[in-house]
Coordinates of C-alpha atoms and ligand atoms in Angstrom, one line a residue:
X1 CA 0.0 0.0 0.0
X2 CA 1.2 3.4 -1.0
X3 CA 2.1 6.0 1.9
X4 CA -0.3 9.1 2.8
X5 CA 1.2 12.2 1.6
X6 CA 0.0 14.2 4.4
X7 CA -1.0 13.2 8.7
X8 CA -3.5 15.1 10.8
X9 CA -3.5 14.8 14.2
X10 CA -7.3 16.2 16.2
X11 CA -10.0 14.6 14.8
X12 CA -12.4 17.4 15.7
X13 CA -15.2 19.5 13.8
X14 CA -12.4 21.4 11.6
X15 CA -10.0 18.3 12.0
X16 CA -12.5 16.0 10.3
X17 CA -13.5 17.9 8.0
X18 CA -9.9 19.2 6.8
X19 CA -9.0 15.2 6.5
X20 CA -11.9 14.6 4.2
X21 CA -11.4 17.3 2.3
X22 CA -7.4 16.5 1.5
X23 CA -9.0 12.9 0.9
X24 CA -11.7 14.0 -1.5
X25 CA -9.1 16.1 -3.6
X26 CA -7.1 12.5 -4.3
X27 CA -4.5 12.6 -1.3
X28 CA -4.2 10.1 0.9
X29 CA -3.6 10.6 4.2
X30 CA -3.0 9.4 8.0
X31 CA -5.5 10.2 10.7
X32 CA -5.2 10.0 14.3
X33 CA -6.7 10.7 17.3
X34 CA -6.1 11.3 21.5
X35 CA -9.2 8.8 22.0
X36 CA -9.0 5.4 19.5
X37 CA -12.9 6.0 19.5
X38 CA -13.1 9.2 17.6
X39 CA -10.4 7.9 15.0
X40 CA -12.7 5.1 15.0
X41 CA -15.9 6.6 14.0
X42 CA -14.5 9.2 11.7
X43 CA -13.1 6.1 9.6
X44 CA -16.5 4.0 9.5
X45 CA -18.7 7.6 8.6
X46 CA -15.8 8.4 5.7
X47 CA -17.9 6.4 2.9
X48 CA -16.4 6.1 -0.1
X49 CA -13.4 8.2 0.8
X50 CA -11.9 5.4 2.8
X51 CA -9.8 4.2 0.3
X52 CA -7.5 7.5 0.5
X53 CA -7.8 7.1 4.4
X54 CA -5.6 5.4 6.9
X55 CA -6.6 5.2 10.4
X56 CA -4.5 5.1 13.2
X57 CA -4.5 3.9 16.6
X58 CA -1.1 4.9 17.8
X59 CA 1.2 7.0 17.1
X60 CA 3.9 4.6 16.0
X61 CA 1.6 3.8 13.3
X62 CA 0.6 7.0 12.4
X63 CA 4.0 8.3 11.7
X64 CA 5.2 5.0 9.9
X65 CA 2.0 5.9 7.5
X66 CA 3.4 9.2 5.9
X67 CA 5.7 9.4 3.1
X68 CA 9.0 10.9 4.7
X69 CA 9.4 14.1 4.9
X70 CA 6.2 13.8 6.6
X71 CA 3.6 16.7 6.9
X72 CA 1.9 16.4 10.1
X73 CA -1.2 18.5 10.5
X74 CA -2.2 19.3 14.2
X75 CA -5.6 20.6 14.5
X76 CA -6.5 21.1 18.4
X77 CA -7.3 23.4 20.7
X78 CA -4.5 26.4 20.5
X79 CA -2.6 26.7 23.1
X80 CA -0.6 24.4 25.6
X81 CA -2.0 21.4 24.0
X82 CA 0.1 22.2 20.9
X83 CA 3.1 22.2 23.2
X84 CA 1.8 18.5 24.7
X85 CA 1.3 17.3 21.1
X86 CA 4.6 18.2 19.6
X87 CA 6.2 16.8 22.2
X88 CA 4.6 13.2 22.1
X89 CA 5.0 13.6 18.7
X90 CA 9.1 14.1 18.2
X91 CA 10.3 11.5 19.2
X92 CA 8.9 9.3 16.3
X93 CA 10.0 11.9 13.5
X94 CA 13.1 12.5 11.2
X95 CA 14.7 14.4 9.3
X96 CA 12.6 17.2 7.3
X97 CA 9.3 16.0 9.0
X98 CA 6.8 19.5 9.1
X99 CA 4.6 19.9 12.5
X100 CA 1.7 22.2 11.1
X101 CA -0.4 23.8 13.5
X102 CA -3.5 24.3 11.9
X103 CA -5.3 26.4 14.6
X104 CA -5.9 30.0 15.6
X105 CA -2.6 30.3 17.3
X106 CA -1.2 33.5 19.0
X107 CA 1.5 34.3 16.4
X108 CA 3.9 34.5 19.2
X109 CA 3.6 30.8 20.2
X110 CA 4.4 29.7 16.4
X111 CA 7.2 32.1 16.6
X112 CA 8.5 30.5 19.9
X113 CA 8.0 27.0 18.4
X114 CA 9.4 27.5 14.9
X115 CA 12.7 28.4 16.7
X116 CA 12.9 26.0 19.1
X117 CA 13.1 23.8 16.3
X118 CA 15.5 25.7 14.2
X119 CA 18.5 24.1 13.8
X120 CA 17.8 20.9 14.4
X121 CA 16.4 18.3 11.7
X122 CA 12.3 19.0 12.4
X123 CA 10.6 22.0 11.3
X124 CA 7.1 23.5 12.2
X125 CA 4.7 25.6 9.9
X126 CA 2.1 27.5 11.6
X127 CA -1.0 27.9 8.9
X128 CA -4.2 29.8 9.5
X129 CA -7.0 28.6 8.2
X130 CA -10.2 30.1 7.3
X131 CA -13.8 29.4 6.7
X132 CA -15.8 27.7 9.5
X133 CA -16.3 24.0 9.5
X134 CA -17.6 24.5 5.9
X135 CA -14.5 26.2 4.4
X136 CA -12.6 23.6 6.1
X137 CA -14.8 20.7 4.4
X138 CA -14.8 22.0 0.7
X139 CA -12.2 25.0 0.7
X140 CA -10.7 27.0 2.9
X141 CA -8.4 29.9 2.2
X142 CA -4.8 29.2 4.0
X143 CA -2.0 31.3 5.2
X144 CA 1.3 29.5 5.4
X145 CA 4.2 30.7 7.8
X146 CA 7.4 28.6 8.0
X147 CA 10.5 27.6 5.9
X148 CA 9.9 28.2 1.9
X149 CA 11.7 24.5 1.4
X150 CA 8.3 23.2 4.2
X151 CA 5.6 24.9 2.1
X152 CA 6.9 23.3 -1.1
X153 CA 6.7 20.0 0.4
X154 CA 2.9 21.0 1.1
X155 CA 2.3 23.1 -1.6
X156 CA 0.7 20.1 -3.9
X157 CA -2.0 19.2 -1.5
X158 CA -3.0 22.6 -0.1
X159 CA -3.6 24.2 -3.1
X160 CA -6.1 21.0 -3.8
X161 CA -7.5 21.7 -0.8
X162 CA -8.2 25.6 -1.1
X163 CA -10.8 27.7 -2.0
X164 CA -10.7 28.8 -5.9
X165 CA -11.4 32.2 -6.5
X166 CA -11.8 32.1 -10.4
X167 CA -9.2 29.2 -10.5
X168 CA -6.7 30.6 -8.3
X169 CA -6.3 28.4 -5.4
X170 CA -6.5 30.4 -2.2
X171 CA -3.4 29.5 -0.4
X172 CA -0.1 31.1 -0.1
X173 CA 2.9 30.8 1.7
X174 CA 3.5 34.5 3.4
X175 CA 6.8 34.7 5.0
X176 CA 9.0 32.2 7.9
X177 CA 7.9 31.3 11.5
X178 CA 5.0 33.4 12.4
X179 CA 3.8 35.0 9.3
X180 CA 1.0 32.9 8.5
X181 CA -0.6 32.9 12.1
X182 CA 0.1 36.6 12.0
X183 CA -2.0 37.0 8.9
X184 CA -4.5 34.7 10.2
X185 CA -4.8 36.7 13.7
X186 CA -5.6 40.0 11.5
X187 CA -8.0 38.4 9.2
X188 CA -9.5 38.2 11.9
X189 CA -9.7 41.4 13.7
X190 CA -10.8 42.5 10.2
X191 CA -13.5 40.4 11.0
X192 CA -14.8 41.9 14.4
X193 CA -14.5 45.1 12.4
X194 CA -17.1 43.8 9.9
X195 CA -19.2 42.3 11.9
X196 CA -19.7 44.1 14.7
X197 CA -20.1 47.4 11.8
X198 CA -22.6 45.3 10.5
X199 CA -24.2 45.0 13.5
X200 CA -24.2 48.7 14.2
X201 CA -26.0 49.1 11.3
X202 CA -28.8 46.3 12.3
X203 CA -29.3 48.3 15.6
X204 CA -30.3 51.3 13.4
X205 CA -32.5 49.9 11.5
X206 CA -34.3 47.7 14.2
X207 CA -34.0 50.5 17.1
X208 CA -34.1 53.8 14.6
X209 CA -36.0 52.8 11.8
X210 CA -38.1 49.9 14.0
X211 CA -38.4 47.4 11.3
X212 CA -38.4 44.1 12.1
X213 CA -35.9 41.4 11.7
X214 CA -36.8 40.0 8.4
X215 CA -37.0 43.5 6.7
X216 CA -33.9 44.2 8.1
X217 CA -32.6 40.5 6.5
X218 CA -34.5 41.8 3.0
X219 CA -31.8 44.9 3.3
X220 CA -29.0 43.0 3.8
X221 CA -29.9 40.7 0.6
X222 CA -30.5 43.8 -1.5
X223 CA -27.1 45.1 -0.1
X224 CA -25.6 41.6 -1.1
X225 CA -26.2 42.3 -4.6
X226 CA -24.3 45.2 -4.6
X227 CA -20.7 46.6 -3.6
X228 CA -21.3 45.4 0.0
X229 CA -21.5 41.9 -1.6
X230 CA -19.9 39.0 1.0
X231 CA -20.0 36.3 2.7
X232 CA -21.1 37.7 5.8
X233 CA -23.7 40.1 4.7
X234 CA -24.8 37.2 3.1
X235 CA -25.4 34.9 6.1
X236 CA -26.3 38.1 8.0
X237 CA -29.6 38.3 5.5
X238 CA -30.0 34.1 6.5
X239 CA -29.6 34.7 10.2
X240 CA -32.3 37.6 10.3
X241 CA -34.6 35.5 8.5
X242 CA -34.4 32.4 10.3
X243 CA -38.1 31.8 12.4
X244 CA -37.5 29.9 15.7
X245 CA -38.4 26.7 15.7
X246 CA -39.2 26.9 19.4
X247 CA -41.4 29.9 19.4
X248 CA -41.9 31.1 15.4
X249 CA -40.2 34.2 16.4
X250 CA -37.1 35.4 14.4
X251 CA -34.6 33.2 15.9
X252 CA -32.1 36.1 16.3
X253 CA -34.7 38.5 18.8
X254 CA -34.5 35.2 21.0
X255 CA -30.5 35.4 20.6
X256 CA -28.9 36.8 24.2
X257 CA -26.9 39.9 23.2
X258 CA -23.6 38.6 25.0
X259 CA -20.6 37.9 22.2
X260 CA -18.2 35.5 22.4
X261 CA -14.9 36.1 22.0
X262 CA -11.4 33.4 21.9
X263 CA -8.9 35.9 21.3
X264 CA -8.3 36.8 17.9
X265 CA -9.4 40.3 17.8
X266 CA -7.9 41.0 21.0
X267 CA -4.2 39.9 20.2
X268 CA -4.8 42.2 16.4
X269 CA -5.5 45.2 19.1
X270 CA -2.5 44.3 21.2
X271 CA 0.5 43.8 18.2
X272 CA -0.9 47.2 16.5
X273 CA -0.8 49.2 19.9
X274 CA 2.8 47.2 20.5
X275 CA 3.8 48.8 16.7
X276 CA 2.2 51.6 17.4
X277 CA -0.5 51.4 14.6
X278 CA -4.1 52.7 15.0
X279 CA -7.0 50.3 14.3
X280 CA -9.4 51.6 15.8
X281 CA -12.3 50.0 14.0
X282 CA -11.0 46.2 15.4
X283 CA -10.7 48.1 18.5
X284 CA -14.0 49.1 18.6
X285 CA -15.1 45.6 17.9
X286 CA -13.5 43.7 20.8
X287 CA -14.8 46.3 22.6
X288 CA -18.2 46.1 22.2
X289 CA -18.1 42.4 22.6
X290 CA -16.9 42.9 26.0
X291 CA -19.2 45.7 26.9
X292 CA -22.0 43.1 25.4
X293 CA -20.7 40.7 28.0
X294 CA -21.8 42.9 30.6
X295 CA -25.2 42.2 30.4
X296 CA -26.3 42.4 33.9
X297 CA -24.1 45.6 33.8
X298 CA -25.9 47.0 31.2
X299 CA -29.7 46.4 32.6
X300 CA -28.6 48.0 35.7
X301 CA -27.0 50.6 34.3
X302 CA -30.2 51.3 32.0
X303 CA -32.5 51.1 35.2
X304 CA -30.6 53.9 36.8
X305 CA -29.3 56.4 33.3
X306 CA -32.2 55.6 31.6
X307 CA -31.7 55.6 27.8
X308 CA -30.6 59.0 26.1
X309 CA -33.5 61.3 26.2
X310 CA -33.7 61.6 22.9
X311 CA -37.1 61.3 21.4
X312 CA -38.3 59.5 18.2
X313 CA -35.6 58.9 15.9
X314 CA -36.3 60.8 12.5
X315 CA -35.4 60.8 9.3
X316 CA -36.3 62.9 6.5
X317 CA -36.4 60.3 3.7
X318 CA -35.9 56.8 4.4
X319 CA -35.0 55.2 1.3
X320 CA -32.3 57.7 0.8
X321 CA -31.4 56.5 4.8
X322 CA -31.2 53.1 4.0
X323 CA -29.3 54.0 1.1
X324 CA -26.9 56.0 3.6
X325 CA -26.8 53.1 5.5
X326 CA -25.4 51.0 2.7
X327 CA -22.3 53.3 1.7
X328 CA -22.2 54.0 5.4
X329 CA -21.2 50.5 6.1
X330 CA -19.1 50.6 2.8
X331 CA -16.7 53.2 3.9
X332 CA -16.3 52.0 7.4
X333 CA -15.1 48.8 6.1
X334 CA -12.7 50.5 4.2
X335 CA -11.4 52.2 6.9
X336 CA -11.4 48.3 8.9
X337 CA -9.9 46.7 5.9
X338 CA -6.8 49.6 5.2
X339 CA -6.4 49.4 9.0
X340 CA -5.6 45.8 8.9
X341 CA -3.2 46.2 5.6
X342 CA -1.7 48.9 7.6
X343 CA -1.3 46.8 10.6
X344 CA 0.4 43.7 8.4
X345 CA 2.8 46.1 6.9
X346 CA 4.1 47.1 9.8
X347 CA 4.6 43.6 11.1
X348 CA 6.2 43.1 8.1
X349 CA 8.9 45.0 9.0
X350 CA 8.7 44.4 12.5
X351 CA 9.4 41.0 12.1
X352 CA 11.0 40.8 8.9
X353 CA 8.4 39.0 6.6
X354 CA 8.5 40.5 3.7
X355 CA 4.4 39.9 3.5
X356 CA 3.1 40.5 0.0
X357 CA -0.1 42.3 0.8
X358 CA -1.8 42.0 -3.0
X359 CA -1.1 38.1 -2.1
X360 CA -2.9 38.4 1.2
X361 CA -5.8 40.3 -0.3
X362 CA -6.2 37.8 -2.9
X363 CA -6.3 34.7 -1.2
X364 CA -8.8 35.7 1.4
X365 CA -11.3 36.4 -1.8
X366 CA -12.8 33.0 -1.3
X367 CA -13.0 30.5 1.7
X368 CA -12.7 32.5 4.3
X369 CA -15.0 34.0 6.4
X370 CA -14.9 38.0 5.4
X371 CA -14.6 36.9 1.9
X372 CA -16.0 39.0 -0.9
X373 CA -15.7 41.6 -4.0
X374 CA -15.1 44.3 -2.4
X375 CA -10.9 42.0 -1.6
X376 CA -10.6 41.4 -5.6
X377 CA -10.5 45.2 -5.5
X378 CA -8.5 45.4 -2.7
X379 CA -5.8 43.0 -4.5
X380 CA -5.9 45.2 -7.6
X381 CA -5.1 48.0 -5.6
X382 CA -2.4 46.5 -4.0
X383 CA -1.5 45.3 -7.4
X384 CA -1.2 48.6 -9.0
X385 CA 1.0 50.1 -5.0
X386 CA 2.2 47.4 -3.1
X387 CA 4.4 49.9 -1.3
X388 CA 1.8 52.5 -0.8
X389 CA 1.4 53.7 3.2
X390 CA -2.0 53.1 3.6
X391 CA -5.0 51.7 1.2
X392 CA -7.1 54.4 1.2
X393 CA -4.6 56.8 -0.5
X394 CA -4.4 54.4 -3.8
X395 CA -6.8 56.2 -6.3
X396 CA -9.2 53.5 -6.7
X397 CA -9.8 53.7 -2.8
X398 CA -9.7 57.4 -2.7
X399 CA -11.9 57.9 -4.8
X400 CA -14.6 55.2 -3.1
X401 CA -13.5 56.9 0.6
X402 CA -14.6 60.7 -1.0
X403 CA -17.7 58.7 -2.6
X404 CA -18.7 57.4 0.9
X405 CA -17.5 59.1 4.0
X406 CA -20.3 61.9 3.8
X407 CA -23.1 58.9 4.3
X408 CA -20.8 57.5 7.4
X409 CA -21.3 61.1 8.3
X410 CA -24.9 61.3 8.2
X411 CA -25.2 58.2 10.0
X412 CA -23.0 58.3 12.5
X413 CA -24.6 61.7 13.4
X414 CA -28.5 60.8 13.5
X415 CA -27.0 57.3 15.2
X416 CA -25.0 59.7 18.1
X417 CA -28.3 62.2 18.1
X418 CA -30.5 59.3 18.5
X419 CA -28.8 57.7 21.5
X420 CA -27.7 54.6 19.4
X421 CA -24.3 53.0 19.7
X422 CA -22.0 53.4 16.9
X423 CA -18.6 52.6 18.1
X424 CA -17.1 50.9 15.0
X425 CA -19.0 53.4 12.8
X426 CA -17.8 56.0 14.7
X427 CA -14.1 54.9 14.6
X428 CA -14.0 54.2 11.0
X429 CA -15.2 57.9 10.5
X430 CA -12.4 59.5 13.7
X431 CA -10.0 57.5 11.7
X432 CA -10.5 59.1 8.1
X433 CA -11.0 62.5 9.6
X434 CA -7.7 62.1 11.8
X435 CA -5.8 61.0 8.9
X436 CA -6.7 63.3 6.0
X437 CA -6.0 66.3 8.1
X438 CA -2.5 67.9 7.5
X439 CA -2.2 69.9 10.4
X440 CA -3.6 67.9 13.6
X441 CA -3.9 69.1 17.7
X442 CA -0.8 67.3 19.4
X443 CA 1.1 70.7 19.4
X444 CA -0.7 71.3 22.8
X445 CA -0.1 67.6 23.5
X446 CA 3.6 68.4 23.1
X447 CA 3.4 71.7 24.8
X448 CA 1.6 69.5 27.3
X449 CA 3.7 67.1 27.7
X450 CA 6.8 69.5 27.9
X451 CA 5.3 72.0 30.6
X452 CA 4.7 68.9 33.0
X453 CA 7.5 67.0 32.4
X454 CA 10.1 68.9 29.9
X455 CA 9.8 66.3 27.6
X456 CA 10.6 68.8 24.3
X457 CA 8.8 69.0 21.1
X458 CA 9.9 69.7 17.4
X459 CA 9.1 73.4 16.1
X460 CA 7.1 73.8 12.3
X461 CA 10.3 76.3 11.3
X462 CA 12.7 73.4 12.4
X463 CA 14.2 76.1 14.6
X464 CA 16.6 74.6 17.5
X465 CA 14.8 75.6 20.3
X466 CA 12.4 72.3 21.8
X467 CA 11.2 73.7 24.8
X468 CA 8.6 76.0 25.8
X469 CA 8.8 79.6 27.6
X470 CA 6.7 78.6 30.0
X471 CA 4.7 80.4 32.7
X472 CA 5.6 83.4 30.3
X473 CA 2.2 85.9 28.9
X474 CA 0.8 85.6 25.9
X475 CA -2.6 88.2 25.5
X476 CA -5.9 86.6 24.0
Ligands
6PG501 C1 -12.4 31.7 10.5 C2 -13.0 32.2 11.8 C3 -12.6 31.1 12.8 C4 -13.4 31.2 14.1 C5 -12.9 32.3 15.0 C6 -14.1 32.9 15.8 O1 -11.6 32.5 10.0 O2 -12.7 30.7 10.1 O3 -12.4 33.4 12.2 O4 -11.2 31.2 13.0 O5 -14.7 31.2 13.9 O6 -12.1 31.6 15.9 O7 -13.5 33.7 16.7 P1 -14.2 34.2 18.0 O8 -14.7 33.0 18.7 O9 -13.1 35.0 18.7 O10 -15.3 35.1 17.5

């Protein structure tokens, strides 16, 4: 019997479905699991992909299954067990063999791993992947970080495996040790940004406009066939008009409001305040998922401020509102979306990557969760400035940020005069304004900062004189 070309280790949701999915494309390849059971039942449910399946019961097996150098996927929970896994694992392994860890990893645990192994004969690749337990099943899009010599060893069977977008397989390799967990971690701030912006928007029209769920879900499928088209407007329209099979309601008015969050869009915040980077759109979206974790917070809070005496919310016309709302959420995203780019180019640096960002854009078009148009135009962008400081100064963005940003306007002001919470909205709108305004307001930060603590500023003549004359009189 031929060797698998590939192992995966975690026979979970993603795990499975990963394994059939390599199997379905015409790779064989070596399963195993921590319980014999699971390894077990995933073999007798495979169906006619069994043939490209070998199931393991132990590890010796596993490893003696897998053309040499082996690939070994790991797909478990991030974190510790990674550690555990890699370490039951090395023993059996030789020279060239890959550990992959397939999960959402902090970036900084691939890093630590991918050195511990350098030098000797293993290597590790940390790969993001993206798409839900769908993506996973028929086509995810994949973000390779590790040694160029380990991706090329892969390369064959994950770019069977990947999302197409038009043909082109979604998978990349983006740089050494951390780069592909890195990516992964901001694709997924980006996605905080999008949907909690998206949510914003839902709050208007079910607490401003009062329309119920499933006109709101018609909206978001109008939307969908327009420039806002994606994935997650897409399932946003499904989720809003889903009926409860419980009560008949829409399911989502009998969803709590608390968010979930594993980490993601935090550790995105965290590396672009360590590199000093504003995104403040995926700021504004972790957040709001922890203020939306308060809920017994919030009631209280609301029994004893009340809501913002506001009145009715009003709108002149609303069709030409709902059209707001549409290139509202459009230019926020951009603002999200040239955030992240800005974020990954200075990691880039940071850390040495070398990431190429019209690769990044493109092979998140398809398979993974913030898929959509509105990326192919990102890559072209990219395409055409690959070096260019920050997205929304390419033309093509310019001119859809000067197209947009008075709708974000309009709604971000009858969201903050009607007493509705627009954080991400908001942001996306401080950002733009911030950014395209040559002369700013930290001079008196600087002054500031120098009266309390002498701290020295740079003058606009470039004179050599940095601090102030202070305490002396200056008439109004
Ligand atoms: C993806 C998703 C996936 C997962 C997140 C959700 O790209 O396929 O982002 O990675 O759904 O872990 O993260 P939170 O639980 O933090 O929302």
């Amino acid at each position: 019997m031929s060797q698998a070309e590939i192992g995966l280790i975690g026979l979970g949701v993603m795990g499975s479905n990963l394994a059939l999915n390599i199997a379905e494309k015409g790779n064989k390849i070596a399963v195993f699991n921590r319980t014999v059971e699971a390894t077990r039942k995933f073999y007798a449910e495979a169906g006619e992909l069994k043939g490209q399946i070998v199931p393991c019961e132990t590890i010796e097996e596993f490893v003696a299954a897998i053309r040499p150098p082996r690939p070994i996927i790991i797909m478990i929970k991030a974190g510790e067990a990674v550690d555990q896994q890699m370490e039951i694992l090395k023993p059996y392994l030789s020279k060239g063999d890959i550990m992959i860890d397939a999960g959402n990893a902090n970036f900084r645990d691939t890093m630590r791993r991918f050195e511990a192994l350098k030098g000797s004969d293993l290597t590790f690749i940390g790969m993001g992947v993206s798409g839900g337990e769908e993506g996973a099943r028929h086509g995810p899009s994949i973000m390779v970080g590790g040694t160029e010599e380990s991706y090329r060893r892969v390369e064959k069977v994950l770019t069977s495996i990947a999302a197409k977008y038009e043909n082109d397989p979604c998978v990349a390799w983006l740089g050494e040790n951390g780069a592909g967990h890195f990516v992964k971690t901001i694709h997924n701030g980006i996605e905080y940004a999008d949907m909690q912006m998206i949510a914003e928007i839902y709050g208007i029209l079910r607490d401003g406009l009062k329309m119920s769920a499933a006109e709101i879900g018609e909206v978001f499928g109008a939307w969908n066939k327009g420039r806002l088209n994606s994935y997650l407007i897409e399932i946003t329209e499904k989720v809003l008009k889903a009926a409860d099979p419980l009560t008949g309601k829409p399911i989502v008015d009998m969803i709590l409001d608390k968010a979930g969050q594993k980490g993601t869009g935090k550790w995105s915040v965290i590396e672009a305040q360590n590199m000093g980077i504003p995104a403040t759109g995926i700021e504004a979206a972790v957040a709001a998922r922890s203020i939306s974790s308060m809920k017994d917070e919030r009631e209280a809070a609301e029994k004893i401020l009340g809501l913002p005496p506001v009145g009715e919310f009003t709108v002149a016309d609303r069709q030409a509102f709902i059209e707001d709302l549409e290139n509202a959420l459009l230019a926020a995203k951009i603002g999200a979306y040239a955030q992240g780019f800005a974020v990954m180019s200075a990691a880039s640096k940071e850390f040495g990557w070398n990431l190429p960002m019209p690769t990044i854009a493109k092979i998140w078009r398809a398979g993974c969760i913030i898929r959509s148009q509105f990326l192919d135009e990102i890559t072209t962008a990219f395409t055409k400035a690959p070096d260019v400081a920050n997205l929304i100064v390419t033309p093509a963005f310019a001119a859809m940020v000067k197209e947009t940003d008075g709708a974000l306007r309009r709604v971000v002001s009858a969201a903050v005069l009607g007493g509705l919470p627009v954080p991400a909205l908001a942001s996306a709108l401080g950002y733009f304004d911030s950014y395209r305004r040559g002369r700013g307001t930290a001079n008196v930060i600087q002054a500031q900062r120098d009266f309390f603590g002498a701290h020295g500023f740079d003058r606009v003549d470039g004179a050599d004189s940095h601090h102030g004359p202070w305490g002396s009189g200056l008439n109004a």
